[in-house]
Amino acid sequence: MKSRSDALKQIEGRQFDLCIIGGGATGTGCALDAQLRGLNTVLVESGDFASATSSSSTKLVHGGVRYLQQAVADLDAGQYRVVKRALHERKIALQNAPFLAHPLELLVPCYSQSEILYFQIGMKLYDWISGSGMLFPSRHLTVEESVRRMPMLNTAGLAGTVAYADGQFDDARYDITLLETFSEAGGQAVNYTRVTAFKKDSAGRLVEAQVEDRQNQTTFSIKAKVFLNATGPFSDSIREMAHPGIEPRLRLSKGVHVLFPVDAIGSHDALLIPKTDDGRVIFAIPWLGRLLVGTTDDEAQQGDEMVVLKSEVEYLVKHLNRYLIHPLSVDQMVSGFAGVRPLVRSKDALNTKKLIRDHEVELDEASGLVSVLGGKWTTYRAMAEDAIDTVQRSMNTLVGGCRTADHQLKGAAGWNADYWETLESRYRISRNTAKHLSQKFGTNAVKVLDLIAEDPRLENPIVEGQPPIQAEIVYGIRNEMAMSIEDILARRIGLQLYGWSIAVTAAPVVGAHLARELGWSPAQKQRAVEEYVNKIHHLMEIAGLVPEHAAA
Ligand SMILES: Cc1cc2nc3c(=O)[nH]c(=O)nc-3n(C[C@H](O)[C@H](O)[C@H](O)COP(=O)(O)OP(=O)(O)OC[C@H]3O[C@@H](n4cnc5c(N)ncnc54)[C@H](O)[C@@H]3O)c2cc1C
């Protein structure tokens, strides 16, 4: 990507075919699709890219076994279609960025022969719907086999497990990689730019957006033939801006995840807890060296603070502990995050758990605004295809069909699971750093490592003993528009998820590189580090941790 200031020069006051509002999964997927079809496209994002729902997911590329269960139990054809389409998209998402998304095996604990039969039939159906996209066939594991796979599994009363496959991915980096691929195709994107108002022509159609540059405290305008609302949980506010009085369409639901040391489960496989006290499923998934546990599903309101509460940690720990031989305690938690699902309203669903995770593309005939509502990460590409088809129809121009199904994302070409070995030998870096860079950047990791030739100190780790190196910080600032410590640690590198305490240790190092690259004064740098550390301590306290005693 360009630097932020260069991108702004290409955007301010310019005319585009399509202006996309929102830089999460929906917006970045639409941007890539549109640009590849030949539409001159710009994307504006109010915060950092992927800073809202798109970095707060369970990180599964999945059809959703729970939705399949609902489809069968309620004979719901809508749910079935969503699962089928998501399973089709799962295959594409994994193929197009194999360094960021890969298969994962999940074990479902069963406590009677009838439960084993029930889940075996369900998972065979899941395999069958996957068709050619099946990752590997589901199967029954005896108690002994299950414990061999997952040594921390509590065997009291256990009759066996059913193992099945789904996909797992790095959501924030997938988003950034989509943007890099979009930029490579000639598109323009800029973060920290918020659409605050629209201008319309005499027929009432949107022709221009007023945009606030939140870094420089300035405003500018963007002209476009079509505006596409990809603001996820904020979609109703953009719809209202374009068409005052329009009926809201979304229901919001909060979900939290917490991370623990991965040895709590001692396995490469994930655990699916099929039924909580309130009828949910919970996943405990090994993810980038930690155990990711989630999620909850509670009605939320616009503006709610997205933090993990102590009661939510206790809820997740209580359910997981029923399946572990060594129960976890809240203070073993290393980090957590919360997000809000943008679900499309349904008259029939009493609570958010029952709402279908399908998407809708809405064309507001009065203003011309196209809104993409609902959906899930897994189906981002299919959502984009539907949305850009609608954009093209509304423009009355046929510039070309969708090309994203087999368009590999930046870093995928030439990558394989052993690619880290090339990095290790070519750059003489540690094995763990080579694996980490290969997983985060694919073959694009060479661009990060080439920075070391410019300044050998960039080979130093950000935090002693951890794989990420300082070159990633500089790469993130220069090439991925990172503007703050959190942009780097939460979304570019992921150390904030790996551990809040580690992120606090990393903050001054990241602050120093930001100051050098962006020309901050020493006082600005000091303030940025203090604000970040205070924010992390606030998150820890709300989650029930004492910052000084938190697990590293
Ligand atoms: C707890 C949880 C778990 C989930 N797990 C999974 C999972 O495992 N697998 C899966 O497939 N899906 C999952 N999902 C769903 C998936 O994460 C979402 O469907 C997806 O991330 C939504 O992306 P989005 O781009 O629509 O929204 P967002 O990521 O929220 O992006 C919208 C963006 O619009 C920006 N914006 C808002 N207003 C403006 C404005 N005025 N101007 C400019 N920009 C603006 C916001 O800053 C935001 O970044 C999960 C969701 C949650 C909450």
XYZ file of C-alpha atoms and ligand atoms in Angstrom:
605
model
C 0.000 0.000 0.000
C 0.985 3.622 -0.348
C 1.848 5.772 2.641
C -1.171 7.464 4.132
C -0.168 10.932 2.898
C 0.442 9.669 -0.652
C -2.914 7.858 -0.624
C -4.689 11.039 0.488
C -3.183 12.962 -2.431
C -4.701 10.396 -4.826
C -8.109 10.575 -3.142
C -8.944 14.107 -1.977
C -11.433 15.832 -4.241
C -11.122 13.119 -6.922
C -13.896 11.404 -8.888
C -14.218 7.594 -8.614
C -16.567 4.983 -10.010
C -17.158 3.522 -6.565
C -16.563 4.767 -3.021
C -16.644 2.062 -0.346
C -17.298 3.121 3.234
C -15.782 0.722 5.793
C -12.504 -1.202 5.869
C -13.546 -4.468 7.509
C -14.077 -7.819 5.783
C -17.088 -6.582 3.827
C -15.497 -3.366 2.572
C -12.101 -4.818 1.674
C -13.716 -7.801 -0.080
C -15.944 -5.449 -2.109
C -13.008 -3.157 -2.902
C -10.898 -5.962 -4.359
C -13.797 -7.361 -6.379
C -14.733 -3.960 -7.813
C -11.183 -2.955 -8.697
C -10.502 -6.293 -10.388
C -13.636 -5.794 -12.515
C -12.223 -2.481 -13.711
C -14.109 -0.050 -11.486
C -11.955 2.825 -10.258
C -12.480 2.279 -6.516
C -11.649 4.097 -3.285
C -12.137 2.791 0.268
C -12.375 4.983 3.366
C -12.234 3.625 6.915
C -13.123 5.623 9.999
C -10.643 3.889 12.320
C -7.862 1.482 11.496
C -8.524 -1.223 8.914
C -10.182 -4.249 10.590
C -10.401 -2.391 13.885
C -14.076 -3.258 14.505
C -15.823 -6.628 14.104
C -13.386 -8.003 11.536
C -10.592 -8.538 14.069
C -12.953 -9.826 16.780
C -14.123 -13.073 15.241
C -13.615 -16.676 16.404
C -11.207 -16.871 13.447
C -13.015 -19.818 11.886
C -13.562 -20.124 8.159
C -16.574 -22.341 8.524
C -20.024 -23.339 7.403
C -21.101 -23.415 11.049
C -22.082 -26.766 12.559
C -24.422 -24.948 14.946
C -26.289 -23.384 12.019
C -26.530 -26.801 10.381
C -27.959 -28.174 13.633
C -30.556 -25.348 13.597
C -31.295 -25.935 9.905
C -32.059 -29.608 10.578
C -33.933 -29.070 13.880
C -36.132 -26.271 12.463
C -36.269 -27.638 8.855
C -34.994 -24.177 7.924
C -34.000 -23.963 4.245
C -32.530 -20.474 4.763
C -30.068 -21.715 7.393
C -29.176 -24.664 5.170
C -28.389 -22.381 2.209
C -26.132 -20.214 4.408
C -24.181 -23.270 5.591
C -23.842 -24.615 2.037
C -22.631 -21.312 0.618
C -20.213 -20.779 3.518
C -18.729 -24.248 3.023
C -18.197 -23.443 -0.639
C -16.522 -20.142 0.291
C -14.388 -21.864 2.942
C -12.511 -23.686 0.201
C -11.880 -20.470 -1.749
C -10.760 -18.504 1.313
C -8.201 -21.189 2.159
C -6.956 -21.509 -1.419
C -6.501 -17.794 -2.002
C -4.376 -17.144 1.092
C -3.048 -20.488 2.403
C -0.490 -18.762 4.646
C -3.315 -17.044 6.553
C -5.995 -19.746 6.492
C -5.657 -23.494 6.935
C -7.633 -26.585 7.983
C -8.175 -27.346 11.642
C -9.529 -30.488 13.301
C -12.126 -30.052 16.042
C -13.170 -32.679 18.587
C -16.721 -32.871 19.933
C -16.866 -34.718 23.281
C -19.722 -37.257 23.557
C -21.060 -38.901 26.727
C -23.179 -41.759 25.334
C -23.346 -43.963 22.260
C -26.457 -42.101 21.094
C -24.563 -38.777 21.295
C -21.738 -40.277 19.242
C -24.258 -41.436 16.635
C -25.996 -38.034 16.630
C -22.761 -36.095 16.011
C -21.423 -38.669 13.542
C -24.544 -38.295 11.389
C -24.442 -34.490 11.726
C -20.769 -34.264 10.762
C -21.173 -36.670 7.848
C -23.905 -34.358 6.586
C -21.482 -31.438 7.043
C -18.835 -33.361 5.024
C -21.381 -34.154 2.346
C -22.524 -30.540 1.985
C -18.863 -29.500 1.665
C -18.627 -31.596 -1.507
C -15.274 -31.087 -3.233
C -14.421 -28.517 -0.530
C -14.258 -31.174 2.218
C -11.009 -30.664 4.171
C -10.861 -34.159 5.689
C -13.617 -36.624 6.557
C -15.174 -36.591 10.010
C -14.700 -39.702 12.174
C -15.336 -41.214 15.555
C -12.415 -41.364 18.016
C -12.389 -43.733 20.990
C -11.644 -42.333 24.466
C -8.008 -43.486 24.145
C -7.589 -41.894 20.707
C -9.231 -38.698 21.937
C -6.888 -38.402 24.913
C -3.888 -39.082 22.705
C -5.002 -36.174 20.537
C -5.974 -33.938 23.459
C -4.183 -34.982 26.676
C -5.958 -32.417 28.889
C -9.428 -33.719 28.021
C -11.394 -34.858 31.071
C -12.411 -38.482 30.471
C -14.941 -38.768 33.311
C -18.057 -40.227 31.658
C -16.589 -39.692 28.181
C -17.788 -42.192 25.548
C -15.514 -40.813 22.803
C -15.321 -37.816 20.508
C -16.348 -37.016 16.960
C -13.607 -35.240 14.997
C -14.444 -32.973 12.070
C -12.649 -30.346 9.999
C -13.138 -26.636 9.426
C -10.901 -23.729 8.478
C -9.036 -21.356 10.768
C -7.529 -17.979 9.834
C -5.860 -14.778 10.960
C -8.752 -12.351 10.537
C -6.972 -8.987 10.941
C -4.124 -9.937 8.624
C -6.537 -11.377 6.082
C -8.201 -7.952 6.003
C -4.894 -6.081 5.598
C -3.784 -8.564 2.920
C -7.036 -8.028 1.017
C -6.261 -4.310 1.085
C -2.712 -4.836 -0.102
C -4.055 -6.953 -2.970
C -6.619 -4.245 -3.756
C -3.893 -1.617 -3.735
C -1.723 -3.753 -6.022
C -4.682 -3.895 -8.446
C -4.693 -0.077 -8.561
C -7.280 0.771 -5.868
C -6.971 3.553 -3.274
C -7.598 3.080 0.451
C -7.059 5.231 3.500
C -7.704 4.672 7.182
C -8.808 7.179 9.855
C -11.160 8.858 7.386
C -14.814 9.045 8.379
C -17.759 9.807 6.109
C -19.781 12.478 7.909
C -22.312 13.593 5.268
C -23.410 13.172 1.666
C -24.245 15.632 -1.106
C -26.990 14.716 -3.571
C -27.873 15.794 -7.102
C -31.221 17.365 -8.021
C -32.767 13.879 -8.330
C -31.754 13.068 -4.724
C -28.961 10.653 -5.657
C -25.655 10.585 -3.791
C -22.825 12.237 -5.721
C -20.291 13.267 -3.074
C -19.235 12.275 0.436
C -17.829 14.657 3.025
C -14.921 12.956 4.743
C -13.205 13.866 7.993
C -9.464 13.115 8.118
C -9.152 12.068 11.759
C -5.350 12.202 11.786
C -4.979 15.737 10.432
C -8.307 17.149 11.654
C -9.251 18.316 8.166
C -12.152 17.542 5.847
C -12.290 16.768 2.142
C -14.735 15.411 -0.379
C -14.879 12.331 -2.598
C -17.056 12.184 -5.705
C -18.261 8.807 -6.956
C -20.888 7.342 -9.254
C -21.940 4.897 -6.517
C -21.411 4.772 -2.728
C -21.301 1.396 -1.023
C -22.052 1.103 2.670
C -19.866 -1.655 4.187
C -19.874 -0.390 7.745
C -20.981 -3.616 9.455
C -22.564 -2.768 12.813
C -22.678 0.926 11.823
C -24.616 0.328 8.587
C -27.895 1.796 9.836
C -26.234 5.149 10.569
C -24.904 5.438 6.980
C -28.319 4.382 5.607
C -29.926 7.083 7.756
C -27.342 9.649 6.547
C -28.218 8.851 2.916
C -31.951 8.500 3.436
C -33.247 10.171 6.619
C -36.088 8.227 8.236
C -35.213 4.884 6.580
C -36.161 1.873 8.724
C -33.216 0.377 10.688
C -32.325 -3.160 9.623
C -29.724 -4.380 12.118
C -29.729 -6.128 15.449
C -26.403 -6.121 17.253
C -24.981 -8.923 19.328
C -21.831 -8.789 21.446
C -19.389 -11.703 21.520
C -16.214 -11.999 23.569
C -13.144 -14.227 23.364
C -10.426 -14.841 25.916
C -6.941 -16.283 25.390
C -5.015 -18.662 27.645
C -1.667 -20.454 27.435
C -2.076 -23.168 24.818
C -0.911 -25.949 27.151
C -4.290 -25.673 28.921
C -5.514 -28.021 26.214
C -2.171 -29.496 25.111
C -3.270 -30.170 21.550
C -3.106 -28.961 17.957
C -6.806 -29.766 17.689
C -9.688 -27.637 18.870
C -12.489 -28.526 21.248
C -16.104 -27.803 20.414
C -18.371 -27.613 23.451
C -21.670 -28.428 21.779
C -24.091 -27.096 24.374
C -23.711 -24.498 27.106
C -26.298 -23.894 29.842
C -27.929 -21.267 27.604
C -27.867 -23.363 24.422
C -24.741 -21.966 22.733
C -21.598 -23.613 21.437
C -18.146 -22.640 22.693
C -14.884 -23.216 20.874
C -11.467 -23.673 22.503
C -9.025 -23.329 19.619
C -5.222 -23.350 19.465
C -4.455 -20.090 17.637
C -1.014 -18.644 16.969
C 0.503 -20.094 20.132
C -2.450 -19.431 22.449
C -5.771 -21.070 23.310
C -8.637 -18.931 21.998
C -11.895 -19.510 23.884
C -15.236 -18.091 22.810
C -17.775 -16.883 22.308
C -20.770 -15.282 23.982
C -23.885 -13.921 22.256
C -25.672 -11.054 23.994
C -27.882 -8.320 22.578
C -25.884 -5.077 22.286
C -26.570 -1.423 21.559
C -24.704 0.976 19.289
C -22.015 2.711 21.351
C -21.600 -0.057 23.980
C -17.968 -0.282 25.113
C -16.462 -3.392 23.452
C -14.541 -4.820 26.415
C -14.384 -8.254 28.010
C -16.133 -8.252 31.388
C -15.061 -10.402 34.314
C -18.479 -12.105 34.296
C -17.962 -13.040 30.626
C -14.535 -14.541 31.361
C -16.058 -16.526 34.233
C -18.854 -17.794 31.959
C -16.380 -19.083 29.346
C -13.987 -20.559 31.941
C -16.845 -22.295 33.780
C -17.996 -24.091 30.625
C -14.510 -24.993 29.408
C -13.443 -26.344 32.794
C -16.098 -29.068 32.635
C -13.967 -30.658 29.886
C -10.445 -30.202 31.288
C -8.520 -32.318 33.804
C -6.702 -29.225 35.088
C -9.292 -26.451 35.395
C -8.300 -22.958 34.283
C -8.649 -19.913 36.493
C -9.512 -16.392 35.363
C -6.061 -15.079 36.285
C -4.403 -17.419 33.752
C -6.039 -15.393 30.998
C -3.418 -13.601 28.860
C -5.696 -11.355 26.807
C -9.159 -11.032 25.330
C -11.276 -9.063 22.905
C -14.900 -8.225 22.256
C -16.804 -7.492 19.070
C -20.295 -6.894 17.824
C -22.070 -8.966 15.175
C -24.082 -7.004 12.626
C -27.122 -9.273 12.243
C -29.988 -8.580 9.890
C -33.301 -8.298 11.756
C -35.897 -11.010 11.508
C -39.428 -10.714 12.832
C -39.438 -14.358 13.937
C -36.210 -14.572 15.917
C -36.723 -13.819 19.594
C -33.028 -13.572 20.368
C -29.813 -12.937 18.450
C -28.677 -16.598 18.762
C -31.494 -17.576 16.375
C -30.743 -14.974 13.697
C -29.406 -16.333 10.400
C -25.835 -15.218 9.632
C -26.846 -14.455 6.041
C -26.222 -11.217 4.223
C -28.424 -8.894 2.256
C -27.484 -6.383 -0.424
C -29.863 -3.431 -0.344
C -30.141 -0.819 -3.090
C -31.874 2.282 -1.771
C -33.654 3.470 -4.935
C -34.104 6.989 -3.555
C -30.445 7.795 -2.839
C -28.644 5.108 -4.854
C -26.777 3.901 -1.735
C -25.863 0.210 -1.858
C -25.628 -1.380 1.604
C -24.225 -4.812 2.427
C -25.884 -5.981 5.633
C -25.050 -8.907 7.928
C -23.023 -11.878 6.722
C -19.885 -13.472 8.126
C -16.154 -13.372 7.482
C -16.224 -16.743 5.730
C -18.587 -15.463 3.051
C -16.921 -12.053 2.555
C -16.072 -12.887 -1.082
C -19.553 -14.081 -2.003
C -21.034 -11.012 -0.277
C -18.729 -8.812 -2.338
C -19.712 -10.591 -5.544
C -23.409 -9.975 -4.832
C -22.750 -6.368 -3.821
C -20.639 -5.448 -6.851
C -23.164 -7.125 -9.175
C -25.729 -4.745 -7.653
C -23.356 -1.777 -8.025
C -22.849 -2.591 -11.709
C -26.576 -2.958 -12.294
C -27.220 0.397 -10.616
C -24.558 2.015 -12.851
C -25.931 0.424 -15.985
C -22.379 -0.442 -17.029
C -21.059 -3.919 -17.544
C -17.327 -3.598 -17.001
C -16.635 -7.259 -16.306
C -17.543 -10.272 -14.208
C -16.330 -11.209 -10.734
C -12.695 -12.392 -10.724
C -12.032 -12.998 -7.035
C -12.777 -16.745 -6.870
C -9.304 -17.645 -8.080
C -7.399 -14.437 -7.425
C -4.676 -15.236 -4.913
C -3.988 -12.635 -2.249
C -0.632 -10.894 -1.974
C 1.950 -13.241 -0.476
C 0.207 -16.436 -1.606
C 2.027 -16.985 -4.922
C 4.919 -19.400 -4.410
C 4.078 -20.054 -0.741
C 3.970 -23.535 0.800
C 3.983 -24.842 4.378
C 7.811 -25.149 4.323
C 8.374 -21.635 3.036
C 9.740 -20.582 6.436
C 12.804 -22.775 5.709
C 13.640 -20.525 2.742
C 13.416 -17.473 4.996
C 15.492 -19.130 7.713
C 18.357 -20.050 5.405
C 18.274 -16.977 3.159
C 18.166 -14.392 5.957
C 19.790 -16.438 8.765
C 16.979 -15.645 11.181
C 15.693 -17.826 13.997
C 13.330 -20.667 13.137
C 10.510 -19.177 15.219
C 10.829 -15.783 13.544
C 10.902 -17.427 10.102
C 7.729 -19.406 10.923
C 6.010 -16.330 12.332
C 6.844 -14.165 9.269
C 5.839 -16.900 6.843
C 2.458 -17.232 8.627
C 1.786 -13.497 8.711
C 3.103 -12.345 5.325
C 3.493 -15.399 3.096
C 6.106 -14.790 0.399
C 5.760 -11.062 1.044
C 7.875 -11.670 4.169
C 10.966 -10.986 2.040
C 9.876 -7.327 1.830
C 9.894 -7.172 5.631
C 13.263 -8.893 5.892
C 14.845 -6.748 3.182
C 14.460 -3.788 5.562
C 17.219 -5.313 7.696
C 19.749 -4.468 4.964
C 18.857 -0.810 5.559
C 19.231 -1.042 9.350
C 20.564 -4.271 10.942
C 18.907 -3.349 14.281
C 15.545 -4.132 12.690
C 16.374 -7.820 13.080
C 16.057 -7.437 16.874
C 12.954 -8.914 18.476
C 10.270 -6.483 19.593
C 10.158 -8.284 22.941
C 13.117 -10.465 23.944
C 12.332 -14.169 23.438
C 9.315 -13.540 21.131
C 9.391 -14.251 17.353
C 8.190 -10.855 15.978
C 11.029 -8.539 14.926
C 11.277 -4.765 14.703
C 11.348 -4.779 10.869
C 7.630 -5.674 11.023
C 6.886 -2.425 12.827
C 8.629 -0.356 10.151
C 6.979 -2.379 7.383
C 3.574 -1.878 9.025
C 4.064 1.899 9.187
C 5.498 2.336 5.680
C 3.430 -0.198 3.750
C 0.299 -0.971 5.759
C -0.682 2.486 7.047
C -0.246 1.669 10.748
C -0.609 4.953 12.636
C -0.621 3.924 16.301
C 0.847 1.430 18.752
C -2.427 -0.487 18.775
C -2.544 -0.622 14.949
C 0.820 -2.400 15.079
C 0.363 -4.660 18.096
C -3.285 -5.628 17.702
C -3.754 -5.927 13.933
C -0.394 -5.954 12.072
C 1.612 -8.271 14.368
C -0.858 -9.697 16.890
C 1.266 -9.359 20.045
C -1.672 -7.694 21.832
C -3.643 -10.901 21.444
C -0.692 -13.039 22.386
C -0.581 -11.261 25.726
C -1.589 -7.953 27.266
C 1.524 -7.936 29.482
C 3.801 -8.597 26.501
C 2.068 -5.826 24.564
C 2.756 -3.396 27.413
C 6.468 -4.358 27.259
C 6.454 -3.866 23.472
C 4.747 -0.459 23.529
C 7.874 1.765 23.996
C 9.707 -0.036 21.154
C 6.753 0.426 18.810
C 6.358 4.042 19.979
C 10.007 4.779 19.144
C 9.638 3.471 15.560
C 6.377 5.359 15.045
C 8.044 8.559 16.280
C 10.966 8.085 13.872
C 8.837 7.179 10.848
C 6.004 9.667 11.371
C 8.049 12.551 12.793
C 6.463 12.569 16.266
C 8.022 14.759 18.971
C 9.366 13.052 22.142
C 6.295 14.337 24.017
C 3.940 12.830 21.409
C 5.743 9.517 21.651
C 5.586 9.548 25.453
C 1.859 10.345 25.360
C 1.166 7.568 22.829
C 2.955 4.966 24.957
C 1.202 6.119 28.158
C -2.220 6.122 26.520
C -1.697 2.636 25.114
C -0.450 1.198 28.417
C -3.363 2.818 30.293
C -5.818 1.342 27.806
C -4.396 -2.162 28.217
C -4.444 -1.833 32.023
C -8.081 -0.717 31.791
C -8.916 -3.822 29.698
C -7.134 -6.036 32.222
C -8.943 -4.551 35.205
C -12.392 -4.848 33.607
C -11.641 -8.499 32.776
C -10.786 -9.141 36.430
C -6.987 -9.157 36.185
C -4.577 -7.199 38.355
C -2.195 -5.662 35.746
C 1.026 -6.269 37.743
C 0.149 -9.927 38.359
C -1.210 -10.778 34.927
C 0.144 -13.883 33.193
C 2.912 -13.143 30.654
C -17.821 -12.570 18.409
C -17.829 -12.789 16.926
C -17.356 -13.976 16.388
C -17.366 -14.175 15.021
N -16.809 -15.296 14.514
C -16.800 -15.516 13.188
C -16.143 -16.634 12.666
O -15.507 -17.417 13.365
N -16.199 -16.821 11.323
C -16.870 -15.968 10.495
O -16.930 -16.241 9.308
N -17.456 -14.845 10.962
C -17.421 -14.590 12.287
N -17.973 -13.448 12.793
C -18.607 -12.510 11.887
C -17.592 -11.592 11.180
O -16.572 -11.214 12.047
C -18.331 -10.359 10.669
O -19.411 -10.761 9.889
C -17.443 -9.457 9.815
O -16.209 -9.212 10.437
C -18.156 -8.139 9.576
O -17.305 -7.323 8.804
P -17.782 -5.885 8.345
O -16.757 -5.376 7.427
O -19.173 -5.960 7.841
O -17.840 -5.033 9.691
P -16.642 -4.344 10.493
O -15.470 -5.200 10.590
O -17.232 -3.870 11.764
O -16.230 -3.129 9.571
C -17.033 -1.977 9.412
C -16.099 -0.790 9.380
O -16.812 0.392 9.000
C -16.157 1.477 9.602
N -17.046 2.651 9.615
C -18.162 2.833 10.368
N -18.701 4.041 10.121
C -17.903 4.639 9.188
C -17.926 5.913 8.542
N -18.886 6.820 8.809
N -16.938 6.228 7.650
C -15.946 5.329 7.370
N -15.894 4.098 7.970
C -16.856 3.763 8.859
C -15.838 0.955 11.009
O -14.795 1.701 11.621
C -15.483 -0.497 10.747
O -14.086 -0.736 10.703
C -17.920 -13.188 14.170
C -18.387 -11.985 14.699
C -18.304 -11.766 16.069
C -18.732 -10.464 16.631
